[in-house]
Short mmCIF file of C-alpha atoms and ligand atoms in Angstrom, two decimals:
data_model
loop_
_atom_site.label_atom_id
_atom_site.label_comp_id
_atom_site.label_asym_id
_atom_site.label_seq_id
_atom_site.Cartn_x
_atom_site.Cartn_y
_atom_site.Cartn_z
CA UNK A 1204 -170.51 2.96 29.62
CA UNK A 1205 -171.03 2.27 33.35
CA UNK A 1206 -168.48 2.91 36.08
CA UNK A 1207 -169.22 1.96 39.67
CA UNK A 1208 -166.47 3.21 41.94
CA UNK A 1209 -166.02 2.24 45.60
CA UNK A 1210 -169.74 2.08 46.36
CA UNK A 1211 -170.84 1.13 49.87
CA UNK A 1212 -174.33 0.93 51.33
CA UNK A 1213 -175.46 -0.06 54.83
CA UNK A 1214 -178.89 -0.63 56.29
CA UNK A 1215 -178.42 -0.13 60.04
CA UNK A 1216 -175.70 -2.57 60.94
CA UNK A 1217 -176.08 -4.62 57.71
CA UNK A 1218 -173.42 -3.85 55.13
CA UNK A 1219 -175.39 -4.54 51.94
CA UNK A 1220 -172.46 -3.38 49.76
CA UNK A 1221 -168.82 -2.91 50.74
CA UNK A 1222 -166.55 -0.95 48.45
CA UNK A 1223 -167.96 -2.32 45.21
CA UNK A 1224 -166.28 -1.26 41.94
CA UNK A 1225 -166.76 -2.42 38.37
CA UNK A 1226 -166.79 -1.18 34.78
CA UNK A 1227 -169.16 -2.23 32.04
CA UNK A 1228 -168.37 -1.56 28.39
CA UNK A 1229 -170.97 -0.63 25.79
CA UNK A 1230 -172.66 -3.69 24.28
CA UNK A 1231 -171.59 -6.08 27.04
CA UNK A 1232 -173.78 -8.49 28.95
CA UNK A 1233 -172.50 -8.13 32.49
CA UNK A 1234 -173.61 -10.78 34.97
CA UNK A 1235 -173.75 -10.22 38.72
CA UNK A 1236 -173.78 -13.65 40.31
CA UNK A 1237 -174.34 -14.31 43.99
CA UNK A 1238 -176.57 -16.02 46.55
CA UNK A 1239 -179.67 -14.45 48.11
CA UNK A 1240 -178.73 -11.50 50.30
CA UNK A 1241 -175.40 -10.94 48.51
CA UNK A 1242 -176.30 -7.38 47.48
CA UNK A 1243 -177.47 -7.80 43.87
CA UNK A 1244 -180.76 -5.92 44.20
CA UNK A 1245 -179.01 -3.16 46.13
CA UNK A 1246 -176.70 -2.66 43.13
CA UNK A 1247 -179.71 -2.64 40.78
CA UNK A 1248 -181.55 -0.12 42.98
CA UNK A 1249 -178.50 2.14 43.14
CA UNK A 1250 -178.11 2.04 39.33
CA UNK A 1251 -181.81 2.80 39.07
CA UNK A 1252 -181.39 5.81 41.46
CA UNK A 1253 -183.95 4.31 43.86
CA UNK A 1254 -181.30 3.86 46.55
CA UNK A 1255 -178.52 6.34 47.30
CA UNK A 1256 -175.11 4.87 48.05
CA UNK A 1257 -173.51 5.97 51.35
CA UNK A 1258 -170.18 6.47 49.61
CA UNK A 1259 -168.76 6.08 46.12
CA UNK A 1260 -169.76 7.16 42.62
CA UNK A 1261 -171.76 5.73 39.77
CA UNK A 1262 -171.23 7.19 36.31
CA UNK A 1263 -173.51 6.05 33.50
CA UNK A 1264 -172.81 7.19 29.96
CA UNK A 1265 -170.80 10.13 31.31
CA UNK A 1266 -173.50 11.21 33.78
CA UNK A 1267 -172.94 11.01 37.54
CA UNK A 1268 -176.20 9.64 38.94
CA UNK A 1269 -175.91 11.98 41.93
CA UNK A 1270 -176.28 14.99 39.66
CA UNK A 1271 -178.82 13.95 37.08
CA UNK A 1272 -181.18 11.13 38.04
CA UNK A 1273 -183.71 12.16 35.38
CA UNK A 1274 -181.28 11.60 32.48
CA UNK A 1275 -180.33 8.22 33.96
CA UNK A 1276 -183.99 7.14 33.92
CA UNK A 1277 -184.13 7.83 30.19
CA UNK A 1278 -180.91 5.91 29.45
CA UNK A 1279 -181.83 2.88 31.54
CA UNK A 1280 -184.58 0.32 31.48
CA UNK A 1281 -184.93 -1.63 34.71
CA UNK A 1282 -186.80 -4.89 35.11
CA UNK A 1283 -187.46 -5.34 38.82
CA UNK A 1284 -187.97 -8.71 40.48
CA UNK A 1285 -191.53 -7.94 41.45
CA UNK A 1286 -194.09 -8.08 38.69
CA UNK A 1287 -195.76 -4.68 38.50
CA UNK A 1288 -198.78 -5.23 36.27
CA UNK A 1289 -202.53 -4.67 36.52
CA UNK A 1290 -204.16 -8.09 36.39
CA UNK A 1291 -207.52 -6.81 35.12
CA UNK A 1292 -206.02 -4.86 32.21
CA UNK A 1293 -204.84 -6.38 28.94
CA UNK A 1294 -201.13 -6.60 28.05
CA UNK A 1295 -201.63 -3.71 25.61
CA UNK A 1296 -203.39 -1.54 28.24
CA UNK A 1297 -200.68 -2.25 30.81
CA UNK A 1298 -197.97 -1.19 28.38
CA UNK A 1299 -199.87 1.96 27.38
CA UNK A 1300 -200.16 2.81 31.08
CA UNK A 1301 -196.44 2.29 31.76
CA UNK A 1302 -195.45 4.19 28.65
CA UNK A 1303 -197.62 7.09 29.83
CA UNK A 1304 -195.38 7.39 32.89
CA UNK A 1305 -192.47 8.20 30.56
CA UNK A 1306 -194.42 11.01 28.86
CA UNK A 1307 -194.06 9.34 25.47
CA UNK A 1308 -196.51 11.00 23.01
CA UNK A 1309 -199.43 8.66 22.27
CA UNK A 1310 -198.79 7.96 18.55
CA UNK A 1311 -195.15 7.08 19.29
CA UNK A 1312 -196.16 5.06 22.33
CA UNK A 1313 -198.60 2.94 20.30
CA UNK A 1314 -195.79 2.03 17.89
CA UNK A 1315 -193.45 1.33 20.79
CA UNK A 1316 -196.01 -0.91 22.55
CA UNK A 1317 -196.49 -2.98 19.40
CA UNK A 1318 -192.71 -3.23 18.89
CA UNK A 1319 -191.97 -4.31 22.47
CA UNK A 1320 -194.79 -6.86 22.38
CA UNK A 1321 -193.12 -8.34 19.31
CA UNK A 1322 -189.70 -8.29 21.00
CA UNK A 1323 -191.05 -10.43 23.86
CA UNK A 1324 -193.06 -12.62 21.45
CA UNK A 1325 -196.43 -11.80 23.00
CA UNK A 1326 -198.06 -9.65 20.33
CA UNK A 1327 -200.57 -12.46 19.71
CA UNK A 1328 -201.84 -12.10 23.30
CA UNK A 1329 -201.92 -8.31 23.44
CA UNK A 1330 -205.68 -7.99 24.04
CA UNK A 1331 -205.83 -10.67 26.73
CA UNK A 1332 -205.98 -9.72 30.39
CA UNK A 1333 -202.79 -10.18 32.38
CA UNK A 1334 -204.59 -12.44 34.83
CA UNK A 1335 -204.84 -15.06 32.06
CA UNK A 1336 -201.04 -15.07 31.55
CA UNK A 1337 -198.60 -17.58 33.04
CA UNK A 1338 -195.94 -16.34 35.47
CA UNK A 1339 -193.27 -16.50 32.77
CA UNK A 1340 -195.45 -14.52 30.32
CA UNK A 1341 -196.01 -11.84 32.97
CA UNK A 1342 -192.27 -11.54 33.37
CA UNK A 1343 -191.90 -11.07 29.63
CA UNK A 1344 -194.51 -8.27 29.75
CA UNK A 1345 -192.56 -6.80 32.67
CA UNK A 1346 -189.48 -6.77 30.41
CA UNK A 1347 -191.54 -5.09 27.66
CA UNK A 1348 -192.56 -2.34 30.16
CA UNK A 1349 -188.91 -1.45 30.69
CA UNK A 1350 -188.21 -1.20 26.93
CA UNK A 1351 -190.94 1.27 25.95
CA UNK A 1352 -188.74 4.37 26.18
CA UNK A 1353 -186.05 2.73 24.06
CA UNK A 1354 -183.27 2.61 26.69
CA UNK A 1355 -179.59 2.01 25.85
CA UNK A 1356 -178.99 -0.06 28.97
CA UNK A 1357 -181.23 -2.78 30.35
CA UNK A 1358 -180.92 -4.00 33.94
CA UNK A 1359 -182.64 -7.26 34.82
CA UNK A 1360 -182.89 -8.33 38.45
CA UNK A 1361 -183.15 -12.14 38.59
CA UNK A 1362 -185.67 -12.29 35.75
CA UNK A 1363 -186.04 -16.08 35.67
CA UNK A 1364 -186.79 -16.88 39.32
CA UNK A 1365 -189.75 -19.24 39.40
CA UNK A 1366 -190.07 -19.30 35.60
CA UNK A 1367 -190.63 -22.58 33.72
CA UNK A 1368 -187.95 -23.73 31.23
CA UNK A 1369 -189.87 -22.69 28.11
CA UNK A 1370 -190.45 -19.12 29.32
CA UNK A 1371 -186.88 -19.04 30.58
CA UNK A 1372 -185.67 -19.75 27.06
CA UNK A 1373 -187.94 -17.02 25.73
CA UNK A 1374 -186.40 -14.57 28.20
CA UNK A 1375 -182.87 -15.65 27.17
CA UNK A 1376 -183.76 -15.15 23.50
CA UNK A 1377 -185.13 -11.67 24.19
CA UNK A 1378 -181.94 -10.70 26.03
CA UNK A 1379 -179.72 -12.09 23.30
CA UNK A 1380 -181.74 -10.33 20.61
CA UNK A 1381 -181.56 -6.97 22.41
CA UNK A 1382 -177.85 -7.41 22.98
CA UNK A 1383 -177.26 -8.27 19.30
CA UNK A 1384 -178.90 -4.96 18.47
CA UNK A 1385 -176.32 -3.20 20.65
CA UNK A 1386 -178.00 -2.91 24.03
CA UNK A 1387 -175.80 -3.07 27.12
CA UNK A 1388 -177.25 -5.54 29.62
CA UNK A 1389 -176.77 -6.01 33.35
CA UNK A 1390 -178.11 -9.31 34.55
CA UNK A 1391 -178.25 -10.42 38.17
CA UNK A 1392 -178.74 -14.08 38.94
CA UNK A 1393 -178.04 -16.82 41.41
CA UNK A 1394 -178.07 -19.43 38.64
CA UNK A 1395 -174.55 -20.31 37.48
CA UNK A 1396 -175.65 -21.78 34.17
CA UNK A 1397 -177.31 -18.49 33.21
CA UNK A 1398 -174.22 -16.44 33.95
CA UNK A 1399 -172.13 -19.02 32.10
CA UNK A 1400 -174.48 -19.16 29.12
CA UNK A 1401 -174.47 -15.57 27.97
CA UNK A 1402 -172.59 -13.13 30.15
CA UNK A 1403 -169.49 -11.61 28.56
CA UNK A 1404 -168.20 -10.75 32.02
CA UNK A 1405 -169.27 -11.94 35.43
CA UNK A 1406 -168.87 -10.37 38.86
CA UNK A 1407 -169.09 -12.87 41.70
CA UNK A 1408 -170.61 -11.14 44.72
CA UNK A 1409 -170.77 -12.54 48.21
CA UNK A 1410 -171.85 -10.75 51.42
CA UNK A 1411 -171.78 -7.32 49.78
CA UNK A 1412 -168.33 -7.68 48.24
CA UNK A 1413 -167.17 -8.50 44.75
CA UNK A 1414 -164.96 -11.53 45.20
CA UNK A 1415 -163.77 -11.63 41.58
CA UNK A 1416 -164.81 -10.35 38.17
CA UNK A 1417 -163.87 -10.92 34.56
CA UNK A 1418 -164.62 -13.17 31.63
CA UNK A 1419 -165.14 -16.84 32.42
CA UNK A 1420 -161.61 -17.44 31.16
CA UNK A 1421 -160.21 -14.77 33.47
CA UNK A 1422 -162.18 -16.14 36.43
CA UNK A 1423 -160.70 -19.57 35.74
CA UNK A 1424 -157.23 -18.07 35.82
CA UNK A 1425 -157.89 -16.05 38.99
CA UNK A 1426 -159.31 -19.07 40.82
CA UNK A 1427 -156.64 -21.41 39.55
CA UNK A 1428 -159.18 -24.16 39.02
CA UNK A 1429 -158.01 -26.77 36.53
CA UNK A 1430 -159.64 -29.38 34.31
CA UNK A 1431 -159.47 -32.92 35.64
CA UNK A 1432 -158.87 -36.18 33.85
CA UNK A 1433 -159.74 -39.45 35.59
CA UNK A 1434 -158.43 -42.70 34.13
CA UNK A 1435 -159.58 -46.14 35.17
CA UNK A 1436 -156.85 -48.71 34.72
CA UNK A 1437 -157.58 -52.34 33.83
CA UNK A 1438 -156.10 -54.73 36.44
CA UNK A 1439 -153.05 -52.62 37.18
CA UNK A 1440 -150.59 -54.22 39.63
CA UNK A 1441 -148.80 -52.19 42.28
CA UNK A 1442 -145.56 -52.22 40.30
CA UNK A 1443 -147.20 -50.67 37.22
CA UNK A 1444 -148.97 -48.03 39.33
CA UNK A 1445 -145.72 -47.15 41.09
CA UNK A 1446 -143.98 -46.81 37.73
CA UNK A 1447 -146.72 -44.54 36.32
CA UNK A 1448 -146.88 -42.28 39.39
CA UNK A 1449 -143.11 -42.04 39.80
CA UNK A 1450 -142.67 -41.06 36.16
CA UNK A 1451 -145.21 -38.27 36.52
CA UNK A 1452 -145.69 -36.88 40.04
CA UNK A 1453 -148.86 -35.04 38.92
CA UNK A 1454 -150.66 -38.40 38.62
CA UNK A 1455 -152.57 -39.22 41.80
CA UNK A 1456 -153.67 -42.82 42.30
CA UNK A 1457 -156.94 -43.39 44.19
CA UNK A 1458 -156.77 -46.99 45.44
CA UNK A 1459 -160.47 -47.14 46.45
CA UNK A 1460 -161.68 -46.50 42.91
CA UNK A 1461 -158.62 -47.84 41.09
CA UNK A 1462 -158.32 -44.60 39.15
CA UNK A 1463 -155.58 -42.16 38.30
CA UNK A 1464 -156.48 -38.49 38.60
CA UNK A 1465 -154.57 -35.80 36.74
CA UNK A 1466 -155.16 -32.05 36.88
CA UNK A 1467 -154.48 -30.42 33.54
CA UNK A 1468 -154.28 -26.86 32.32
CA UNK A 1469 -155.82 -27.67 28.95
CA UNK A 1470 -157.71 -30.93 28.77
CA UNK A 1471 -157.85 -31.01 24.94
CA UNK A 1472 -154.11 -30.57 24.57
CA UNK A 1473 -152.96 -32.63 27.55
CA UNK A 1474 -155.14 -35.75 27.22
CA UNK A 1475 -153.24 -37.54 24.40
CA UNK A 1476 -149.90 -36.82 26.11
CA UNK A 1477 -151.13 -38.21 29.44
CA UNK A 1478 -152.62 -41.33 27.85
CA UNK A 1479 -149.36 -41.96 26.01
CA UNK A 1480 -147.34 -41.66 29.19
CA UNK A 1481 -149.58 -44.20 30.94
CA UNK A 1482 -149.38 -46.69 28.09
CA UNK A 1483 -145.61 -46.27 27.79
CA UNK A 1484 -145.34 -47.17 31.50
CA UNK A 1485 -147.28 -50.40 30.91
CA UNK A 1486 -150.73 -49.19 32.05
CA UNK A 1487 -153.83 -50.52 30.29
CA UNK A 1488 -156.61 -47.95 30.08
CA UNK A 1489 -160.15 -49.15 30.66
CA UNK A 1490 -162.11 -45.85 30.82
CA UNK A 1491 -161.51 -42.12 30.72
CA UNK A 1492 -163.62 -39.45 32.42
CA UNK A 1493 -163.12 -35.74 31.87
CA UNK A 1494 -164.30 -32.81 33.93
CA UNK A 1495 -163.80 -29.37 32.44
CA UNK A 1496 -163.68 -26.26 34.61
CA UNK A 1497 -167.06 -24.61 34.90
CA UNK A 1498 -168.35 -21.60 36.74
CA UNK A 1499 -169.49 -23.83 39.56
CA UNK A 1500 -165.99 -25.04 40.35
CA UNK A 1501 -164.65 -21.48 40.01
CA UNK A 1502 -167.34 -20.15 42.33
CA UNK A 1503 -166.71 -22.84 44.91
CA UNK A 1504 -162.99 -22.18 44.89
CA UNK A 1505 -163.38 -18.38 45.19
CA UNK A 1506 -166.09 -18.24 47.86
CA UNK A 1507 -165.61 -21.59 49.58
CA UNK A 1508 -169.37 -22.11 49.24
CA UNK A 1509 -171.84 -23.87 47.02
CA UNK A 1510 -174.36 -21.54 45.40
CA UNK A 1511 -177.78 -22.79 46.38
CA UNK A 1512 -181.31 -21.43 46.44
P1 LIG B 1944 -179.76 -9.93 46.82
O1 LIG B 1944 -180.46 -9.12 45.78
O2 LIG B 1944 -178.40 -10.40 46.37
O3 LIG B 1944 -180.60 -11.06 47.33
P2 LIG B 1944 -180.07 -7.56 48.46
O4 LIG B 1944 -179.34 -6.49 47.76
O5 LIG B 1944 -181.56 -7.59 48.35
O6 LIG B 1944 -179.45 -8.98 48.08
O7 LIG B 1944 -179.74 -7.47 50.02
C1 LIG B 1944 -178.42 -7.35 50.54
C2 LIG B 1944 -178.51 -7.23 52.07
O8 LIG B 1944 -179.09 -5.98 52.42
C3 LIG B 1944 -179.37 -8.30 52.72
O9 LIG B 1944 -178.78 -8.64 53.94
C4 LIG B 1944 -180.70 -7.60 52.92
O10 LIG B 1944 -181.39 -8.15 54.00
C5 LIG B 1944 -180.27 -6.17 53.20
N1 LIG B 1944 -181.27 -5.18 52.74
C6 LIG B 1944 -181.60 -4.93 51.45
N2 LIG B 1944 -182.52 -3.95 51.39
C7 LIG B 1944 -182.79 -3.58 52.68
C8 LIG B 1944 -183.66 -2.61 53.27
N3 LIG B 1944 -184.44 -1.81 52.54
N4 LIG B 1944 -183.65 -2.52 54.62
C9 LIG B 1944 -182.86 -3.31 55.37
N5 LIG B 1944 -182.00 -4.23 54.88
C10 LIG B 1944 -181.97 -4.37 53.54
#
């Protein structure tokens, strides 16, 4: 559905994007995860034809964006980071205004406005002025604006920044609902848990380059990050510890905490085997802690950095 091939973009001596390539299949939620300044908005603006890449190609639904920007605008809905609404107008009036920019005939537009208000769960506030809405509600109206022309692809640029948890959940539900109806979604974020929660595939971007991309499972494999099991032993003497660690060289004993640490490929499968081995070597288990691989550990391993605001 979307092919981005070897795209680069510089602003003066800043390389905003360096040789970025990815493919998105129809119906996927594709997450672009990276810190501020990584190049996420530049990708969104290129897809949206607002910014021209210096080199490379972008093909959306068979159309090269270089050749036919107008068709791309009809296929895509883009939710920018900035909220672009008239505070003095009602939600309904704002949507009628935005729909007018797409030349949608008025009777159709009225139906579409009602439908999109229902999609974002704000039909009950349609006659209220935008200035009476919370920040999260404004973002939901912003999403509605991008749906009026019934696009097949929706691009959201960090839609939950500064949004409270309740509105965040509303936004997630809207995205999941649209995706269940077949819409392809591109979602940029610097929040790991969002990418982990609903993206089918994730591209990790850092300093203008895609460091890795794939499903969470594939990213785990690429990064080679493993699950970890930590076992606290009850009053183990040196002899017992030596026996346990010599029988399985993957067991690491941490003398300061009195715990054994074991990296495992599959924590569910490996745990009973490991516990058995310890008990067979005379170890008495007091507590067990498990740490599964998450996107955070994968990200850290691949970029060498924590992802922070
Ligand atoms: P993100 O969305 O991941 O925060 P951006 O795509 O906005 O990152 O920015 C990537 C880099 O390109 C940053 O270093 C940013 O300062 C720079 N940049 C983006 N847009 C412009 C612009 N219009 N002029 C100059 N530099 C820009």
